[in-house]
């Protein structure tokens, strides 16, 4: 879209990013998806299953999520290059693996905030002084 000058284009981009989120995050997502698409079918299937899980329980913050997915692509690409099997990546319990993987990306995780909120509420209800002020979101 040619707007004739840099200033209106900048305003257009600012408006677009308010509506859609940062364009850089979108670019990173497309690059991640292209990398996963190049994986052998069984690795791609496993990466997509992990991605689905992470969409629900992973970080909600765009930049942290983008880093997590890039690291996921790195993990699978390196595993293919090294000949590491899917079972060797995930071990016997895929949920345990993904939970450990997500621990590296705690910023912005809504589930962490809700766990903290639950723990704090139970401590208050039990009459325990937590020393923390309750945050309301």
Short mmCIF file of N, CA and C in Angstrom, two decimals:
data_model
loop_
_atom_site.label_atom_id
_atom_site.label_comp_id
_atom_site.label_asym_id
_atom_site.label_seq_id
_atom_site.Cartn_x
_atom_site.Cartn_y
_atom_site.Cartn_z
N UNK A 1 0.85 -1.17 0.00
CA UNK A 1 0.00 0.00 0.00
C UNK A 1 0.89 1.23 0.00
N UNK A 2 0.83 2.02 -1.07
CA UNK A 2 1.63 3.22 -1.17
C UNK A 2 0.78 4.40 -0.71
N UNK A 3 1.22 5.03 0.35
CA UNK A 3 0.46 6.16 0.90
C UNK A 3 1.05 7.50 0.51
N UNK A 4 2.19 7.50 -0.18
CA UNK A 4 2.75 8.76 -0.65
C UNK A 4 3.84 9.33 0.24
N UNK A 5 3.77 9.14 1.55
CA UNK A 5 4.81 9.64 2.44
C UNK A 5 5.00 8.66 3.59
N UNK A 6 6.12 8.80 4.27
CA UNK A 6 6.43 7.88 5.36
C UNK A 6 5.54 8.07 6.58
N UNK A 7 5.15 9.32 6.88
CA UNK A 7 4.35 9.57 8.08
C UNK A 7 3.00 8.86 8.05
N UNK A 8 2.19 9.00 6.97
CA UNK A 8 0.92 8.28 6.97
C UNK A 8 1.10 6.76 7.00
N UNK A 9 2.15 6.27 6.34
CA UNK A 9 2.40 4.84 6.37
C UNK A 9 2.72 4.38 7.79
N UNK A 10 3.47 5.19 8.51
CA UNK A 10 3.79 4.88 9.90
C UNK A 10 2.51 4.84 10.74
N UNK A 11 1.63 5.78 10.51
CA UNK A 11 0.36 5.79 11.23
C UNK A 11 -0.48 4.57 10.87
N UNK A 12 -0.46 4.21 9.62
CA UNK A 12 -1.19 3.02 9.17
C UNK A 12 -0.65 1.78 9.87
N UNK A 13 0.68 1.68 9.90
CA UNK A 13 1.29 0.52 10.57
C UNK A 13 0.96 0.51 12.06
N UNK A 14 1.00 1.67 12.70
CA UNK A 14 0.66 1.74 14.12
C UNK A 14 -0.78 1.28 14.34
N UNK A 15 -1.69 1.73 13.51
CA UNK A 15 -3.09 1.31 13.64
C UNK A 15 -3.21 -0.19 13.41
N UNK A 16 -2.56 -0.67 12.38
CA UNK A 16 -2.61 -2.10 12.06
C UNK A 16 -2.09 -2.94 13.23
N UNK A 17 -1.01 -2.50 13.85
CA UNK A 17 -0.45 -3.26 14.97
C UNK A 17 -1.32 -3.18 16.21
N UNK A 18 -2.07 -2.10 16.38
CA UNK A 18 -3.01 -2.02 17.49
C UNK A 18 -4.09 -3.09 17.30
N UNK A 19 -4.53 -3.27 16.07
CA UNK A 19 -5.59 -4.22 15.78
C UNK A 19 -5.08 -5.66 15.75
N UNK A 20 -3.95 -5.89 15.10
CA UNK A 20 -3.48 -7.27 14.86
C UNK A 20 -2.35 -7.72 15.77
N UNK A 21 -1.71 -6.81 16.48
CA UNK A 21 -0.52 -7.15 17.26
C UNK A 21 0.72 -6.82 16.45
N UNK A 22 1.88 -6.92 17.09
CA UNK A 22 3.14 -6.56 16.41
C UNK A 22 3.37 -7.39 15.15
N UNK A 23 3.71 -6.72 14.07
CA UNK A 23 3.97 -7.41 12.80
C UNK A 23 5.20 -8.31 12.90
N UNK A 24 6.16 -7.92 13.72
CA UNK A 24 7.36 -8.75 13.91
C UNK A 24 6.99 -10.12 14.45
N UNK A 25 6.05 -10.19 15.40
CA UNK A 25 5.61 -11.48 15.94
C UNK A 25 4.95 -12.33 14.87
N UNK A 26 4.21 -11.70 13.98
CA UNK A 26 3.55 -12.43 12.89
C UNK A 26 4.60 -13.00 11.93
N UNK A 27 5.63 -12.20 11.64
CA UNK A 27 6.70 -12.67 10.76
C UNK A 27 7.40 -13.87 11.38
N UNK A 28 7.69 -13.77 12.67
CA UNK A 28 8.35 -14.88 13.36
C UNK A 28 7.48 -16.13 13.35
N UNK A 29 6.17 -15.98 13.52
CA UNK A 29 5.25 -17.13 13.49
C UNK A 29 5.27 -17.80 12.12
N UNK A 30 5.21 -16.99 11.05
CA UNK A 30 5.25 -17.57 9.70
C UNK A 30 6.55 -18.31 9.45
N UNK A 31 7.67 -17.77 9.93
CA UNK A 31 8.95 -18.45 9.77
C UNK A 31 8.97 -19.77 10.53
N UNK A 32 8.42 -19.76 11.74
CA UNK A 32 8.34 -21.00 12.52
C UNK A 32 7.52 -22.05 11.77
N UNK A 33 6.35 -21.66 11.26
CA UNK A 33 5.48 -22.60 10.55
C UNK A 33 6.18 -23.16 9.31
N UNK A 34 6.94 -22.34 8.61
CA UNK A 34 7.68 -22.80 7.43
C UNK A 34 8.74 -23.82 7.83
N UNK A 35 9.40 -23.60 8.95
CA UNK A 35 10.42 -24.54 9.43
C UNK A 35 9.79 -25.88 9.80
N UNK A 36 8.66 -25.85 10.48
CA UNK A 36 7.98 -27.09 10.87
C UNK A 36 7.51 -27.85 9.64
N UNK A 37 7.05 -27.13 8.64
CA UNK A 37 6.56 -27.76 7.41
C UNK A 37 7.65 -28.56 6.71
N UNK A 38 8.91 -28.16 6.89
CA UNK A 38 10.04 -28.84 6.25
C UNK A 38 10.48 -30.10 6.99
N UNK A 39 9.97 -30.31 8.20
CA UNK A 39 10.36 -31.49 8.98
C UNK A 39 9.80 -32.76 8.35
N UNK A 40 10.47 -33.91 8.57
CA UNK A 40 9.89 -35.19 8.14
C UNK A 40 8.51 -35.37 8.81
N UNK A 41 7.65 -36.14 8.17
CA UNK A 41 6.25 -36.23 8.60
C UNK A 41 6.07 -36.57 10.08
N UNK A 42 6.79 -37.57 10.59
CA UNK A 42 6.59 -37.96 11.99
C UNK A 42 7.04 -36.86 12.96
N UNK A 43 8.12 -36.16 12.63
CA UNK A 43 8.57 -35.05 13.48
C UNK A 43 7.60 -33.88 13.38
N UNK A 44 7.10 -33.64 12.17
CA UNK A 44 6.13 -32.56 11.97
C UNK A 44 4.85 -32.84 12.76
N UNK A 45 4.39 -34.09 12.74
CA UNK A 45 3.20 -34.47 13.50
C UNK A 45 3.42 -34.24 14.99
N UNK A 46 4.58 -34.63 15.50
CA UNK A 46 4.88 -34.44 16.92
C UNK A 46 5.00 -32.95 17.26
N UNK A 47 5.65 -32.17 16.39
CA UNK A 47 5.80 -30.73 16.63
C UNK A 47 4.44 -30.04 16.63
N UNK A 48 3.57 -30.43 15.71
CA UNK A 48 2.24 -29.82 15.64
C UNK A 48 1.39 -30.20 16.85
N UNK A 49 1.54 -31.44 17.34
CA UNK A 49 0.82 -31.84 18.55
C UNK A 49 1.30 -31.03 19.75
N UNK A 50 2.60 -30.85 19.86
CA UNK A 50 3.17 -30.05 20.94
C UNK A 50 2.71 -28.58 20.81
N UNK A 51 2.70 -28.08 19.59
CA UNK A 51 2.24 -26.71 19.33
C UNK A 51 0.79 -26.53 19.79
N UNK A 52 -0.06 -27.48 19.48
CA UNK A 52 -1.47 -27.41 19.89
C UNK A 52 -1.59 -27.31 21.41
N UNK A 53 -0.82 -28.12 22.11
CA UNK A 53 -0.84 -28.11 23.58
C UNK A 53 -0.35 -26.75 24.09
N UNK A 54 0.74 -26.27 23.51
CA UNK A 54 1.32 -25.00 23.94
C UNK A 54 0.40 -23.81 23.67
N UNK A 55 -0.42 -23.91 22.64
CA UNK A 55 -1.38 -22.85 22.35
C UNK A 55 -2.35 -22.65 23.52
N UNK A 56 -2.68 -23.73 24.19
CA UNK A 56 -3.62 -23.66 25.31
C UNK A 56 -2.93 -23.32 26.63
N UNK A 57 -1.74 -23.86 26.86
CA UNK A 57 -1.13 -23.77 28.17
C UNK A 57 0.19 -23.00 28.20
N UNK A 58 0.68 -22.56 27.05
CA UNK A 58 1.96 -21.87 27.00
C UNK A 58 1.82 -20.39 27.30
N UNK A 59 2.89 -19.64 27.10
CA UNK A 59 2.88 -18.21 27.40
C UNK A 59 1.91 -17.47 26.51
N UNK A 60 1.26 -16.47 27.06
CA UNK A 60 0.32 -15.67 26.30
C UNK A 60 0.97 -14.46 25.66
N UNK A 61 2.13 -14.09 26.10
CA UNK A 61 2.86 -12.93 25.61
C UNK A 61 3.44 -13.24 24.24
N UNK A 62 3.27 -12.34 23.28
CA UNK A 62 3.69 -12.57 21.91
C UNK A 62 5.17 -12.86 21.73
N UNK A 63 6.03 -12.03 22.31
CA UNK A 63 7.47 -12.21 22.13
C UNK A 63 7.95 -13.49 22.80
N UNK A 64 7.46 -13.77 24.00
CA UNK A 64 7.86 -14.98 24.70
C UNK A 64 7.36 -16.22 23.96
N UNK A 65 6.14 -16.16 23.46
CA UNK A 65 5.59 -17.28 22.70
C UNK A 65 6.40 -17.49 21.42
N UNK A 66 6.76 -16.41 20.73
CA UNK A 66 7.54 -16.54 19.50
C UNK A 66 8.88 -17.20 19.78
N UNK A 67 9.53 -16.81 20.86
CA UNK A 67 10.81 -17.43 21.23
C UNK A 67 10.63 -18.91 21.52
N UNK A 68 9.55 -19.25 22.21
CA UNK A 68 9.30 -20.64 22.56
C UNK A 68 9.11 -21.48 21.29
N UNK A 69 8.34 -20.99 20.34
CA UNK A 69 8.11 -21.75 19.11
C UNK A 69 9.37 -21.85 18.26
N UNK A 70 10.18 -20.79 18.25
CA UNK A 70 11.46 -20.87 17.54
C UNK A 70 12.36 -21.93 18.17
N UNK A 71 12.38 -21.98 19.50
CA UNK A 71 13.17 -23.00 20.19
C UNK A 71 12.63 -24.40 19.91
N UNK A 72 11.31 -24.51 19.81
CA UNK A 72 10.69 -25.78 19.47
C UNK A 72 11.15 -26.25 18.09
N UNK A 73 11.15 -25.33 17.13
CA UNK A 73 11.62 -25.67 15.79
C UNK A 73 13.10 -26.06 15.83
N UNK A 74 13.90 -25.34 16.60
CA UNK A 74 15.32 -25.69 16.76
C UNK A 74 15.47 -27.11 17.30
N UNK A 75 14.70 -27.42 18.33
CA UNK A 75 14.75 -28.75 18.95
C UNK A 75 14.46 -29.85 17.93
N UNK A 76 13.41 -29.69 17.15
CA UNK A 76 13.04 -30.72 16.19
C UNK A 76 14.02 -30.79 15.02
N UNK A 77 14.48 -29.64 14.54
CA UNK A 77 15.46 -29.65 13.46
C UNK A 77 16.76 -30.34 13.90
N UNK A 78 17.21 -30.03 15.12
CA UNK A 78 18.43 -30.66 15.63
C UNK A 78 18.22 -32.15 15.85
N UNK A 79 17.05 -32.52 16.31
CA UNK A 79 16.75 -33.94 16.54
C UNK A 79 16.76 -34.71 15.23
N UNK A 80 16.22 -34.12 14.18
CA UNK A 80 16.26 -34.75 12.86
C UNK A 80 17.71 -34.91 12.42
N UNK A 81 18.50 -33.85 12.55
CA UNK A 81 19.90 -33.88 12.13
C UNK A 81 20.71 -34.91 12.91
N UNK A 82 20.41 -35.07 14.20
CA UNK A 82 21.14 -36.02 15.05
C UNK A 82 20.58 -37.44 14.98
N UNK A 83 19.42 -37.60 14.35
CA UNK A 83 18.79 -38.92 14.31
C UNK A 83 18.12 -39.31 15.62
N UNK A 84 17.77 -38.32 16.44
CA UNK A 84 17.11 -38.58 17.72
C UNK A 84 15.65 -38.95 17.45
N UNK A 85 15.21 -40.04 18.02
CA UNK A 85 13.83 -40.49 17.79
C UNK A 85 12.84 -39.62 18.55
N UNK A 86 11.59 -39.70 18.12
CA UNK A 86 10.51 -38.95 18.78
C UNK A 86 10.43 -39.36 20.25
N UNK A 87 10.50 -40.65 20.52
CA UNK A 87 10.40 -41.14 21.90
C UNK A 87 11.58 -40.65 22.74
N UNK A 88 12.76 -40.53 22.13
CA UNK A 88 13.91 -40.00 22.88
C UNK A 88 13.72 -38.53 23.21
N UNK A 89 13.03 -37.79 22.36
CA UNK A 89 12.77 -36.38 22.63
C UNK A 89 11.79 -36.25 23.79
N UNK A 90 10.69 -36.98 23.69
CA UNK A 90 9.59 -36.82 24.65
C UNK A 90 9.70 -37.71 25.88
N UNK A 91 10.42 -38.81 25.79
CA UNK A 91 10.45 -39.75 26.90
C UNK A 91 9.14 -40.51 26.97
N UNK A 92 8.89 -41.14 28.10
CA UNK A 92 7.69 -41.95 28.27
C UNK A 92 6.44 -41.12 28.53
N UNK A 93 6.60 -39.90 29.05
CA UNK A 93 5.45 -39.07 29.38
C UNK A 93 5.54 -37.73 28.64
N UNK A 94 4.85 -37.61 27.51
CA UNK A 94 4.90 -36.36 26.74
C UNK A 94 4.43 -35.13 27.52
N UNK A 95 3.45 -35.30 28.43
CA UNK A 95 2.97 -34.17 29.21
C UNK A 95 4.06 -33.68 30.16
N UNK A 96 4.77 -34.60 30.77
CA UNK A 96 5.89 -34.21 31.64
C UNK A 96 6.94 -33.44 30.85
N UNK A 97 7.23 -33.91 29.62
CA UNK A 97 8.19 -33.23 28.77
C UNK A 97 7.74 -31.80 28.47
N UNK A 98 6.49 -31.64 28.02
CA UNK A 98 6.03 -30.31 27.62
C UNK A 98 5.93 -29.38 28.82
N UNK A 99 5.57 -29.89 29.97
CA UNK A 99 5.52 -29.05 31.17
C UNK A 99 6.92 -28.57 31.53
N UNK A 100 7.92 -29.44 31.42
CA UNK A 100 9.30 -29.04 31.68
C UNK A 100 9.77 -28.02 30.63
N UNK A 101 9.40 -28.25 29.38
CA UNK A 101 9.76 -27.34 28.30
C UNK A 101 9.18 -25.95 28.56
N UNK A 102 7.92 -25.89 28.99
CA UNK A 102 7.25 -24.61 29.23
C UNK A 102 7.84 -23.85 30.41
N UNK A 103 8.47 -24.53 31.35
CA UNK A 103 9.04 -23.85 32.52
C UNK A 103 10.08 -22.82 32.12
N UNK A 104 10.65 -22.95 30.93
CA UNK A 104 11.63 -21.98 30.45
C UNK A 104 10.98 -20.69 29.95
N UNK A 105 9.65 -20.69 29.85
CA UNK A 105 8.93 -19.57 29.25
C UNK A 105 7.77 -19.15 30.14
N UNK A 106 8.05 -18.81 31.36
CA UNK A 106 6.97 -18.53 32.30
C UNK A 106 6.39 -17.13 32.18
N UNK A 107 7.09 -16.19 31.58
CA UNK A 107 6.59 -14.82 31.48
C UNK A 107 5.30 -14.82 30.67
N UNK A 108 4.27 -14.22 31.23
CA UNK A 108 3.02 -14.09 30.51
C UNK A 108 2.11 -15.30 30.59
N UNK A 109 2.51 -16.35 31.29
CA UNK A 109 1.66 -17.54 31.36
C UNK A 109 0.49 -17.28 32.27
N UNK A 110 -0.70 -17.29 31.72
CA UNK A 110 -1.90 -17.06 32.51
C UNK A 110 -2.10 -18.16 33.53
N UNK A 111 -1.72 -19.37 33.19
CA UNK A 111 -1.93 -20.49 34.12
C UNK A 111 -1.09 -20.31 35.38
N UNK A 112 0.12 -19.75 35.26
CA UNK A 112 0.96 -19.50 36.44
C UNK A 112 0.29 -18.47 37.35
N UNK A 113 -0.26 -17.43 36.74
CA UNK A 113 -0.94 -16.42 37.54
C UNK A 113 -2.15 -17.01 38.25
N UNK A 114 -2.88 -17.86 37.56
CA UNK A 114 -4.06 -18.46 38.18
C UNK A 114 -3.67 -19.44 39.29
N UNK A 115 -2.59 -20.16 39.12
CA UNK A 115 -2.10 -21.06 40.17
C UNK A 115 -1.71 -20.26 41.41
N UNK A 116 -1.00 -19.14 41.19
CA UNK A 116 -0.62 -18.27 42.31
C UNK A 116 -1.84 -17.69 42.99
N UNK A 117 -2.81 -17.28 42.20
CA UNK A 117 -4.04 -16.72 42.76
C UNK A 117 -4.78 -17.76 43.59
N UNK A 118 -4.88 -18.99 43.10
CA UNK A 118 -5.54 -20.07 43.83
C UNK A 118 -4.83 -20.36 45.14
N UNK A 119 -3.52 -20.48 45.08
CA UNK A 119 -2.73 -20.77 46.28
C UNK A 119 -2.91 -19.67 47.31
N UNK A 120 -2.85 -18.43 46.87
CA UNK A 120 -3.01 -17.30 47.78
C UNK A 120 -4.41 -17.28 48.40
N UNK A 121 -5.42 -17.55 47.60
CA UNK A 121 -6.80 -17.55 48.12
C UNK A 121 -7.00 -18.65 49.16
N UNK A 122 -6.43 -19.83 48.92
CA UNK A 122 -6.55 -20.94 49.86
C UNK A 122 -5.80 -20.62 51.15
N UNK A 123 -4.62 -20.02 51.04
CA UNK A 123 -3.86 -19.63 52.23
C UNK A 123 -4.64 -18.61 53.06
N UNK A 124 -5.25 -17.63 52.40
CA UNK A 124 -6.06 -16.63 53.12
C UNK A 124 -7.26 -17.29 53.77
N UNK A 125 -7.92 -18.19 53.02
CA UNK A 125 -9.10 -18.86 53.56
C UNK A 125 -8.74 -19.74 54.76
N UNK A 126 -7.54 -20.29 54.75
CA UNK A 126 -7.09 -21.14 55.84
C UNK A 126 -6.56 -20.32 57.01
N UNK A 127 -6.55 -18.99 56.86
CA UNK A 127 -6.09 -18.11 57.93
C UNK A 127 -4.59 -17.96 58.00
N UNK A 128 -3.90 -18.30 56.93
CA UNK A 128 -2.45 -18.17 56.89
C UNK A 128 -2.09 -16.81 56.32
N UNK A 129 -1.14 -16.14 56.94
CA UNK A 129 -0.68 -14.85 56.45
C UNK A 129 0.39 -15.10 55.42
N UNK A 130 0.11 -14.78 54.15
CA UNK A 130 1.07 -15.01 53.08
C UNK A 130 2.09 -13.90 52.94
N UNK A 131 1.77 -12.72 53.48
CA UNK A 131 2.68 -11.59 53.35
C UNK A 131 2.62 -10.96 51.97
N UNK A 132 1.74 -11.46 51.11
CA UNK A 132 1.59 -10.91 49.77
C UNK A 132 0.27 -10.18 49.69
N UNK A 133 0.28 -9.10 48.94
CA UNK A 133 -0.98 -8.42 48.68
C UNK A 133 -1.62 -9.10 47.48
N UNK A 134 -2.93 -9.22 47.52
CA UNK A 134 -3.63 -9.85 46.40
C UNK A 134 -3.65 -8.90 45.23
N UNK A 135 -3.33 -9.45 44.07
CA UNK A 135 -3.42 -8.69 42.83
C UNK A 135 -4.74 -9.03 42.17
N UNK A 136 -5.40 -8.03 41.71
CA UNK A 136 -6.61 -8.28 40.94
C UNK A 136 -6.32 -7.97 39.50
N UNK A 137 -6.72 -8.87 38.65
CA UNK A 137 -6.46 -8.69 37.22
C UNK A 137 -7.75 -8.45 36.50
#
